[in-house]
PDB file of C-alpha atoms in Angstrom:
ATOM      1  CA  UNK M 139     -65.304  46.671 -15.638  1.00  0.00           C
ATOM      2  CA  UNK M 140     -66.551  46.194 -12.656  1.00  0.00           C
ATOM      3  CA  UNK M 141     -63.311  46.549 -10.426  1.00  0.00           C
ATOM      4  CA  UNK M 142     -63.318  42.517  -9.610  1.00  0.00           C
ATOM      5  CA  UNK M 143     -59.384  41.713  -9.001  1.00  0.00           C
ATOM      6  CA  UNK M 144     -58.731  38.395  -9.744  1.00  0.00           C
ATOM      7  CA  UNK M 145     -56.136  36.079  -7.774  1.00  0.00           C
ATOM      8  CA  UNK M 146     -52.397  36.079  -8.794  1.00  0.00           C
ATOM      9  CA  UNK M 147     -51.073  33.811 -10.866  1.00  0.00           C
ATOM     10  CA  UNK M 148     -47.805  32.483 -10.998  1.00  0.00           C
ATOM     11  CA  UNK M 149     -45.140  30.659 -12.831  1.00  0.00           C
ATOM     12  CA  UNK M 150     -41.442  29.322 -12.030  1.00  0.00           C
ATOM     13  CA  UNK M 151     -39.119  29.152 -14.623  1.00  0.00           C
ATOM     14  CA  UNK M 152     -35.699  27.377 -13.472  1.00  0.00           C
ATOM     15  CA  UNK M 153     -32.508  28.343 -15.864  1.00  0.00           C
ATOM     16  CA  UNK M 154     -29.291  26.417 -15.521  1.00  0.00           C
ATOM     17  CA  UNK M 155     -26.690  27.542 -18.172  1.00  0.00           C
ATOM     18  CA  UNK M 156     -23.426  26.656 -16.306  1.00  0.00           C
ATOM     19  CA  UNK M 157     -21.100  24.747 -17.747  1.00  0.00           C
ATOM     20  CA  UNK M 158     -20.270  21.650 -15.055  1.00  0.00           C
ATOM     21  CA  UNK M 159     -16.830  21.212 -13.810  1.00  0.00           C
ATOM     22  CA  UNK M 160     -14.914  18.838 -15.458  1.00  0.00           C
ATOM     23  CA  UNK M 161     -14.679  15.520 -13.580  1.00  0.00           C
ATOM     24  CA  UNK M 162     -11.439  14.541 -11.702  1.00  0.00           C
ATOM     25  CA  UNK M 163     -11.348  10.949 -12.258  1.00  0.00           C
ATOM     26  CA  UNK M 164      -9.201   8.530  -9.438  1.00  0.00           C
ATOM     27  CA  UNK M 165      -8.491   4.868  -9.163  1.00  0.00           C
ATOM     28  CA  UNK M 166      -7.409   2.691  -6.298  1.00  0.00           C
ATOM     29  CA  UNK M 167      -6.856  -0.321  -8.532  1.00  0.00           C
ATOM     30  CA  UNK M 168      -4.978   1.563 -11.448  1.00  0.00           C
ATOM     31  CA  UNK M 169      -2.756   4.628 -10.953  1.00  0.00           C
ATOM     32  CA  UNK M 170      -2.595   6.816 -13.724  1.00  0.00           C
ATOM     33  CA  UNK M 171       1.345   6.596 -13.995  1.00  0.00           C
ATOM     34  CA  UNK M 172       1.741   2.498 -13.227  1.00  0.00           C
ATOM     35  CA  UNK M 173       1.089  -0.778 -14.989  1.00  0.00           C
ATOM     36  CA  UNK M 174      -1.209  -3.436 -13.715  1.00  0.00           C
ATOM     37  CA  UNK M 175      -1.673  -7.011 -13.875  1.00  0.00           C
ATOM     38  CA  UNK M 176      -5.618  -6.947 -12.915  1.00  0.00           C
ATOM     39  CA  UNK M 177      -8.018  -6.595 -15.450  1.00  0.00           C
ATOM     40  CA  UNK M 178     -10.477  -5.494 -13.169  1.00  0.00           C
ATOM     41  CA  UNK M 179     -10.765  -1.465 -12.839  1.00  0.00           C
ATOM     42  CA  UNK M 180     -12.199   0.734 -10.471  1.00  0.00           C
ATOM     43  CA  UNK M 181     -12.929   4.162 -11.367  1.00  0.00           C
ATOM     44  CA  UNK M 182     -14.562   7.019  -9.034  1.00  0.00           C
ATOM     45  CA  UNK M 183     -14.919  10.651  -9.533  1.00  0.00           C
ATOM     46  CA  UNK M 184     -16.233  13.513  -6.861  1.00  0.00           C
ATOM     47  CA  UNK M 185     -19.852  14.274  -8.061  1.00  0.00           C
ATOM     48  CA  UNK M 186     -20.142  17.360 -10.171  1.00  0.00           C
ATOM     49  CA  UNK M 187     -22.730  19.740  -8.537  1.00  0.00           C
ATOM     50  CA  UNK M 188     -24.722  21.452 -11.098  1.00  0.00           C
ATOM     51  CA  UNK M 189     -27.883  24.218 -10.571  1.00  0.00           C
ATOM     52  CA  UNK M 190     -30.180  21.774 -12.138  1.00  0.00           C
ATOM     53  CA  UNK M 191     -29.508  18.614 -10.098  1.00  0.00           C
ATOM     54  CA  UNK M 192     -27.008  15.815  -9.952  1.00  0.00           C
ATOM     55  CA  UNK M 193     -25.812  15.669 -13.497  1.00  0.00           C
ATOM     56  CA  UNK M 194     -25.450  12.202 -15.667  1.00  0.00           C
ATOM     57  CA  UNK M 195     -21.925  11.011 -17.088  1.00  0.00           C
ATOM     58  CA  UNK M 196     -20.785  10.302 -20.432  1.00  0.00           C
ATOM     59  CA  UNK M 197     -18.163   7.730 -20.947  1.00  0.00           C
ATOM     60  CA  UNK M 198     -15.848   5.901 -22.968  1.00  0.00           C
ATOM     61  CA  UNK M 199     -13.166   3.068 -23.046  1.00  0.00           C
ATOM     62  CA  UNK M 200     -10.655   3.142 -25.503  1.00  0.00           C
ATOM     63  CA  UNK M 201      -7.312   3.416 -26.834  1.00  0.00           C
ATOM     64  CA  UNK M 202      -7.075   6.722 -27.970  1.00  0.00           C
ATOM     65  CA  UNK M 203      -5.790   9.598 -25.486  1.00  0.00           C
ATOM     66  CA  UNK M 204      -8.118  12.452 -26.869  1.00  0.00           C
ATOM     67  CA  UNK M 205     -11.455  10.874 -27.078  1.00  0.00           C
ATOM     68  CA  UNK M 206     -14.581  12.944 -26.304  1.00  0.00           C
ATOM     69  CA  UNK M 207     -17.686  10.628 -25.720  1.00  0.00           C
ATOM     70  CA  UNK M 208     -20.686  11.718 -27.497  1.00  0.00           C
ATOM     71  CA  UNK M 209     -23.790  10.271 -25.629  1.00  0.00           C
ATOM     72  CA  UNK M 210     -26.665  13.114 -25.060  1.00  0.00           C
ATOM     73  CA  UNK M 211     -29.473  13.184 -22.456  1.00  0.00           C
ATOM     74  CA  UNK M 212     -32.639  12.420 -24.326  1.00  0.00           C
ATOM     75  CA  UNK M 213     -34.881  15.531 -25.168  1.00  0.00           C
ATOM     76  CA  UNK M 214     -37.586  16.162 -23.053  1.00  0.00           C
ATOM     77  CA  UNK M 215     -39.586  15.338 -26.533  1.00  0.00           C
ATOM     78  CA  UNK M 216     -37.980  11.947 -26.275  1.00  0.00           C
ATOM     79  CA  UNK M 217     -36.674  12.260 -29.544  1.00  0.00           C
ATOM     80  CA  UNK M 218     -33.046  12.938 -28.086  1.00  0.00           C
ATOM     81  CA  UNK M 219     -29.981  10.713 -29.360  1.00  0.00           C
ATOM     82  CA  UNK M 220     -29.566   9.017 -26.115  1.00  0.00           C
ATOM     83  CA  UNK M 221     -26.861   6.730 -25.621  1.00  0.00           C
ATOM     84  CA  UNK M 222     -24.572   5.849 -28.772  1.00  0.00           C
ATOM     85  CA  UNK M 223     -23.099   2.711 -29.668  1.00  0.00           C
ATOM     86  CA  UNK M 224     -19.416   3.829 -28.403  1.00  0.00           C
ATOM     87  CA  UNK M 225     -20.470   6.098 -25.303  1.00  0.00           C
ATOM     88  CA  UNK M 226     -22.987   5.516 -22.251  1.00  0.00           C
ATOM     89  CA  UNK M 227     -24.245   6.793 -19.557  1.00  0.00           C
ATOM     90  CA  UNK M 228     -23.927   7.396 -16.000  1.00  0.00           C
ATOM     91  CA  UNK M 229     -26.136   8.191 -12.959  1.00  0.00           C
ATOM     92  CA  UNK M 230     -23.263   7.295 -10.433  1.00  0.00           C
ATOM     93  CA  UNK M 231     -19.851   8.725  -9.951  1.00  0.00           C
ATOM     94  CA  UNK M 232     -18.140   5.139 -10.061  1.00  0.00           C
ATOM     95  CA  UNK M 233     -17.728   2.413 -12.345  1.00  0.00           C
ATOM     96  CA  UNK M 234     -15.977  -0.782 -12.519  1.00  0.00           C
ATOM     97  CA  UNK M 235     -14.897  -2.039 -15.926  1.00  0.00           C
ATOM     98  CA  UNK M 236     -13.194  -5.529 -17.315  1.00  0.00           C
ATOM     99  CA  UNK M 237     -10.576  -4.844 -19.617  1.00  0.00           C
ATOM    100  CA  UNK M 238      -7.946  -6.395 -21.903  1.00  0.00           C
ATOM    101  CA  UNK M 239      -4.165  -6.249 -21.915  1.00  0.00           C
ATOM    102  CA  UNK M 240      -3.146  -2.934 -23.552  1.00  0.00           C
ATOM    103  CA  UNK M 241      -2.992   0.565 -23.090  1.00  0.00           C
ATOM    104  CA  UNK M 242      -6.456   2.001 -22.195  1.00  0.00           C
ATOM    105  CA  UNK M 243      -8.030   5.249 -21.805  1.00  0.00           C
ATOM    106  CA  UNK M 244     -11.043   6.192 -19.867  1.00  0.00           C
ATOM    107  CA  UNK M 245     -12.929   9.179 -20.948  1.00  0.00           C
ATOM    108  CA  UNK M 246     -15.878  11.070 -19.075  1.00  0.00           C
ATOM    109  CA  UNK M 247     -17.674  14.222 -18.913  1.00  0.00           C
ATOM    110  CA  UNK M 248     -20.632  15.641 -17.020  1.00  0.00           C
ATOM    111  CA  UNK M 249     -24.023  16.302 -18.511  1.00  0.00           C
ATOM    112  CA  UNK M 250     -26.356  19.063 -16.621  1.00  0.00           C
ATOM    113  CA  UNK M 251     -29.933  18.751 -16.483  1.00  0.00           C
ATOM    114  CA  UNK M 252     -30.269  21.146 -19.025  1.00  0.00           C
ATOM    115  CA  UNK M 253     -27.794  19.300 -21.324  1.00  0.00           C
ATOM    116  CA  UNK M 254     -24.869  21.551 -21.096  1.00  0.00           C
ATOM    117  CA  UNK M 255     -21.644  19.436 -20.862  1.00  0.00           C
ATOM    118  CA  UNK M 256     -18.256  19.661 -18.927  1.00  0.00           C
ATOM    119  CA  UNK M 257     -14.693  19.397 -20.682  1.00  0.00           C
ATOM    120  CA  UNK M 258     -13.796  15.979 -21.515  1.00  0.00           C
ATOM    121  CA  UNK M 259     -11.725  14.392 -18.484  1.00  0.00           C
ATOM    122  CA  UNK M 260      -9.103  11.304 -19.535  1.00  0.00           C
ATOM    123  CA  UNK M 261      -7.364   8.723 -17.690  1.00  0.00           C
ATOM    124  CA  UNK M 262      -5.019   6.157 -18.876  1.00  0.00           C
ATOM    125  CA  UNK M 263      -5.252   2.696 -17.723  1.00  0.00           C
ATOM    126  CA  UNK M 264      -2.126   0.293 -18.113  1.00  0.00           C
ATOM    127  CA  UNK M 265      -2.766  -3.863 -17.889  1.00  0.00           C
ATOM    128  CA  UNK M 266      -0.245  -6.286 -18.639  1.00  0.00           C
ATOM    129  CA  UNK M 267      -0.907  -9.376 -17.465  1.00  0.00           C
ATOM    130  CA  UNK M 268       1.429 -11.605 -19.294  1.00  0.00           C
ATOM    131  CA  UNK M 269       5.342 -12.159 -19.029  1.00  0.00           C
ATOM    132  CA  UNK M 270       7.356 -14.616 -20.860  1.00  0.00           C
ATOM    133  CA  UNK M 271      10.039 -17.277 -19.648  1.00  0.00           C
ATOM    134  CA  UNK M 272      13.442 -16.418 -20.051  1.00  0.00           C
ATOM    135  CA  UNK M 273      15.467 -18.483 -22.782  1.00  0.00           C
ATOM    136  CA  UNK M 274      19.033 -19.257 -21.308  1.00  0.00           C
ATOM    137  CA  UNK M 275      22.094 -20.031 -23.282  1.00  0.00           C
ATOM    138  CA  UNK M 276      25.884 -20.248 -22.520  1.00  0.00           C
ATOM    139  CA  UNK M 277      28.527 -19.394 -25.212  1.00  0.00           C
ATOM    140  CA  UNK M 278      31.244 -20.934 -23.032  1.00  0.00           C
ATOM    141  CA  UNK M 279      29.555 -23.671 -21.640  1.00  0.00           C
ATOM    142  CA  UNK M 280      27.003 -24.404 -24.321  1.00  0.00           C
ATOM    143  CA  UNK M 281      26.334 -28.044 -23.677  1.00  0.00           C
ATOM    144  CA  UNK M 282      25.233 -29.172 -20.388  1.00  0.00           C
ATOM    145  CA  UNK M 283      26.137 -32.823 -20.879  1.00  0.00           C
ATOM    146  CA  UNK M 284      29.944 -31.720 -21.197  1.00  0.00           C
ATOM    147  CA  UNK M 285      32.239 -31.272 -18.561  1.00  0.00           C
ATOM    148  CA  UNK M 286      34.377 -28.174 -18.764  1.00  0.00           C
ATOM    149  CA  UNK M 287      37.662 -26.673 -17.129  1.00  0.00           C
ATOM    150  CA  UNK M 288      36.624 -23.268 -17.468  1.00  0.00           C
ATOM    151  CA  UNK M 289      35.535 -22.392 -14.008  1.00  0.00           C
ATOM    152  CA  UNK M 290      33.878 -19.071 -15.286  1.00  0.00           C
ATOM    153  CA  UNK M 291      30.990 -19.785 -17.508  1.00  0.00           C
ATOM    154  CA  UNK M 292      29.297 -17.047 -19.497  1.00  0.00           C
ATOM    155  CA  UNK M 293      25.367 -17.141 -19.023  1.00  0.00           C
ATOM    156  CA  UNK M 294      23.001 -15.123 -21.588  1.00  0.00           C
ATOM    157  CA  UNK M 295      19.538 -14.750 -21.779  1.00  0.00           C
ATOM    158  CA  UNK M 296      17.089 -13.441 -24.131  1.00  0.00           C
ATOM    159  CA  UNK M 297      13.294 -12.850 -23.209  1.00  0.00           C
ATOM    160  CA  UNK M 298      10.344 -11.843 -25.363  1.00  0.00           C
ATOM    161  CA  UNK M 299       9.193  -8.272 -26.093  1.00  0.00           C
ATOM    162  CA  UNK M 300       6.962  -7.248 -22.748  1.00  0.00           C
ATOM    163  CA  UNK M 301       3.855  -4.936 -22.958  1.00  0.00           C
ATOM    164  CA  UNK M 302       5.278  -2.931 -19.302  1.00  0.00           C
ATOM    165  CA  UNK M 303       9.034  -3.574 -20.195  1.00  0.00           C
ATOM    166  CA  UNK M 304      11.261  -5.882 -17.858  1.00  0.00           C
ATOM    167  CA  UNK M 305      11.548  -4.246 -14.798  1.00  0.00           C
ATOM    168  CA  UNK M 306      14.524  -6.649 -13.247  1.00  0.00           C
ATOM    169  CA  UNK M 307      15.862 -10.533 -12.713  1.00  0.00           C
ATOM    170  CA  UNK M 308      15.782 -12.997 -10.147  1.00  0.00           C
ATOM    171  CA  UNK M 309      18.956 -15.383 -10.259  1.00  0.00           C
ATOM    172  CA  UNK M 310      20.753 -17.952  -8.324  1.00  0.00           C
ATOM    173  CA  UNK M 311      23.627 -20.808  -8.691  1.00  0.00           C
ATOM    174  CA  UNK M 312      22.839 -23.941  -6.855  1.00  0.00           C
ATOM    175  CA  UNK M 313      23.002 -27.729  -7.119  1.00  0.00           C
ATOM    176  CA  UNK M 314      19.189 -28.278  -7.328  1.00  0.00           C
ATOM    177  CA  UNK M 315      17.684 -28.421 -10.703  1.00  0.00           C
ATOM    178  CA  UNK M 316      14.378 -26.964  -9.567  1.00  0.00           C
ATOM    179  CA  UNK M 317      15.241 -23.921  -7.458  1.00  0.00           C
ATOM    180  CA  UNK M 318      13.391 -20.813  -7.827  1.00  0.00           C
ATOM    181  CA  UNK M 319      15.442 -17.566  -7.278  1.00  0.00           C
ATOM    182  CA  UNK M 320      14.677 -15.059  -4.929  1.00  0.00           C
ATOM    183  CA  UNK M 321      17.805 -13.047  -5.244  1.00  0.00           C
ATOM    184  CA  UNK M 322      17.515  -9.782  -7.352  1.00  0.00           C
ATOM    185  CA  UNK M 323      20.607  -9.247 -10.054  1.00  0.00           C
ATOM    186  CA  UNK M 324      21.792  -7.195 -12.020  1.00  0.00           C
ATOM    187  CA  UNK M 325      23.955  -6.161 -15.091  1.00  0.00           C
ATOM    188  CA  UNK M 326      26.956  -4.117 -14.521  1.00  0.00           C
ATOM    189  CA  UNK M 327      27.643  -2.170 -16.802  1.00  0.00           C
ATOM    190  CA  UNK M 328      24.131  -1.032 -17.277  1.00  0.00           C
ATOM    191  CA  UNK M 329      22.842  -2.953 -20.738  1.00  0.00           C
ATOM    192  CA  UNK M 330      20.336  -1.200 -23.440  1.00  0.00           C
ATOM    193  CA  UNK M 331      17.854  -2.794 -25.293  1.00  0.00           C
ATOM    194  CA  UNK M 332      18.586  -4.962 -28.475  1.00  0.00           C
ATOM    195  CA  UNK M 333      18.029  -7.960 -30.005  1.00  0.00           C
ATOM    196  CA  UNK M 334      21.688  -9.543 -29.243  1.00  0.00           C
ATOM    197  CA  UNK M 335      22.685 -11.521 -26.043  1.00  0.00           C
ATOM    198  CA  UNK M 336      25.119  -8.883 -24.187  1.00  0.00           C
ATOM    199  CA  UNK M 337      27.023 -10.036 -21.275  1.00  0.00           C
ATOM    200  CA  UNK M 338      28.246  -8.437 -18.071  1.00  0.00           C
ATOM    201  CA  UNK M 339      29.109  -9.279 -14.394  1.00  0.00           C
ATOM    202  CA  UNK M 340      26.110  -9.849 -12.216  1.00  0.00           C
ATOM    203  CA  UNK M 341      25.882  -8.525  -8.881  1.00  0.00           C
ATOM    204  CA  UNK M 342      22.841  -8.247  -6.425  1.00  0.00           C
ATOM    205  CA  UNK M 343      20.248  -5.140  -6.996  1.00  0.00           C
ATOM    206  CA  UNK M 344      17.294  -3.744  -4.751  1.00  0.00           C
ATOM    207  CA  UNK M 345      14.092  -3.284  -6.165  1.00  0.00           C
ATOM    208  CA  UNK M 346      14.862   0.600  -6.658  1.00  0.00           C
ATOM    209  CA  UNK M 347      17.668   0.327  -9.448  1.00  0.00           C
ATOM    210  CA  UNK M 348      15.664  -2.096 -12.275  1.00  0.00           C
ATOM    211  CA  UNK M 349      16.196  -0.973 -15.289  1.00  0.00           C
ATOM    212  CA  UNK M 350      13.899  -2.594 -18.575  1.00  0.00           C
ATOM    213  CA  UNK M 351      16.287  -4.761 -20.462  1.00  0.00           C
ATOM    214  CA  UNK M 352      15.375  -7.615 -23.211  1.00  0.00           C
ATOM    215  CA  UNK M 353      18.624  -9.440 -23.842  1.00  0.00           C
ATOM    216  CA  UNK M 354      21.213  -9.649 -20.894  1.00  0.00           C
ATOM    217  CA  UNK M 355      23.944 -11.875 -19.382  1.00  0.00           C
ATOM    218  CA  UNK M 356      26.533 -12.563 -16.685  1.00  0.00           C
ATOM    219  CA  UNK M 357      29.774 -14.239 -15.839  1.00  0.00           C
ATOM    220  CA  UNK M 358      30.232 -16.356 -12.902  1.00  0.00           C
ATOM    221  CA  UNK M 359      33.099 -17.920 -10.780  1.00  0.00           C
ATOM    222  CA  UNK M 360      32.585 -21.271  -9.225  1.00  0.00           C
ATOM    223  CA  UNK M 361      33.813 -24.302  -8.307  1.00  0.00           C
ATOM    224  CA  UNK M 362      33.617 -27.701  -9.212  1.00  0.00           C
ATOM    225  CA  UNK M 363      30.515 -29.541  -9.590  1.00  0.00           C
ATOM    226  CA  UNK M 364      27.267 -29.836 -11.191  1.00  0.00           C
ATOM    227  CA  UNK M 365      25.622 -26.386 -10.862  1.00  0.00           C
ATOM    228  CA  UNK M 366      22.441 -24.977 -12.070  1.00  0.00           C
ATOM    229  CA  UNK M 367      21.332 -21.515 -13.082  1.00  0.00           C
ATOM    230  CA  UNK M 368      17.837 -20.697 -12.383  1.00  0.00           C
ATOM    231  CA  UNK M 369      16.505 -17.309 -13.527  1.00  0.00           C
ATOM    232  CA  UNK M 370      12.909 -15.858 -13.673  1.00  0.00           C
ATOM    233  CA  UNK M 371      11.882 -12.309 -15.033  1.00  0.00           C
ATOM    234  CA  UNK M 372       9.456  -9.669 -13.293  1.00  0.00           C
ATOM    235  CA  UNK M 373       7.958  -6.728 -15.271  1.00  0.00           C
ATOM    236  CA  UNK M 374       7.090  -3.243 -14.423  1.00  0.00           C
ATOM    237  CA  UNK M 375       3.464  -4.544 -13.897  1.00  0.00           C
ATOM    238  CA  UNK M 376       4.624  -7.088 -11.341  1.00  0.00           C
ATOM    239  CA  UNK M 377       4.195 -10.224 -13.046  1.00  0.00           C
ATOM    240  CA  UNK M 378       6.843 -12.831 -12.602  1.00  0.00           C
ATOM    241  CA  UNK M 379       7.763 -15.323 -15.122  1.00  0.00           C
ATOM    242  CA  UNK M 380       8.206 -19.375 -14.517  1.00  0.00           C
ATOM    243  CA  UNK M 381      11.607 -20.025 -13.856  1.00  0.00           C
ATOM    244  CA  UNK M 382      14.215 -21.189 -16.484  1.00  0.00           C
ATOM    245  CA  UNK M 383      16.918 -23.566 -15.704  1.00  0.00           C
ATOM    246  CA  UNK M 384      20.481 -24.021 -17.031  1.00  0.00           C
ATOM    247  CA  UNK M 385      23.105 -26.746 -15.791  1.00  0.00           C
ATOM    248  CA  UNK M 386      26.692 -26.126 -15.776  1.00  0.00           C
ATOM    249  CA  UNK M 387      29.470 -28.995 -15.165  1.00  0.00           C
ATOM    250  CA  UNK M 388      32.573 -28.181 -14.098  1.00  0.00           C
TER     251      UNK M 388
END
């Protein structure tokens, strides 16, 4: 009432109601559309800009394609749920994880400083570190201890189901019992997956034309002598099988 004026008081309010952008995930170890034999997965994404400062990231690894990670930021009072048993929080924009064989998904969303969550990004991870050894047989030269007059042995083989699928085979004939084959072979005409061996004519094949097959065979013409057919498989993750060997006497 005496006309005195006080100093001015100031109060700042920070508001961030924007929904963060959905993270874009990338990996130099596991392409999203390819199988890998490595169990160590490196995943990275660009930092999502938010007005309220660097975000945190809620993430999960599982076998479902559409999981939404449910970790949330603790409330200012400290009574928030925080991290759940299924999902966790990150302060960085990369993660390295060790996973078993299988089809996995990495799920990630950004959370702003005010707790607003982005849409969830999903990244597929395909891991296959194992491959079976082919099993060779011959319906025409079935006993390796017997000599045969037929110079054209029919060679068939089967291989156990492979997680990433069989990409192709390496096969060679020679007179040595333990050769590791380096020459790609194909089956002509093309064969389809099935439980029963199928016969075709072996021919050379480049790496671009291999197709998955479960049971296959080839016909070869050989001169007189003791011969060995050597075979190993390669799958779509790059795993090479042990070499199978089969002896033929002509």
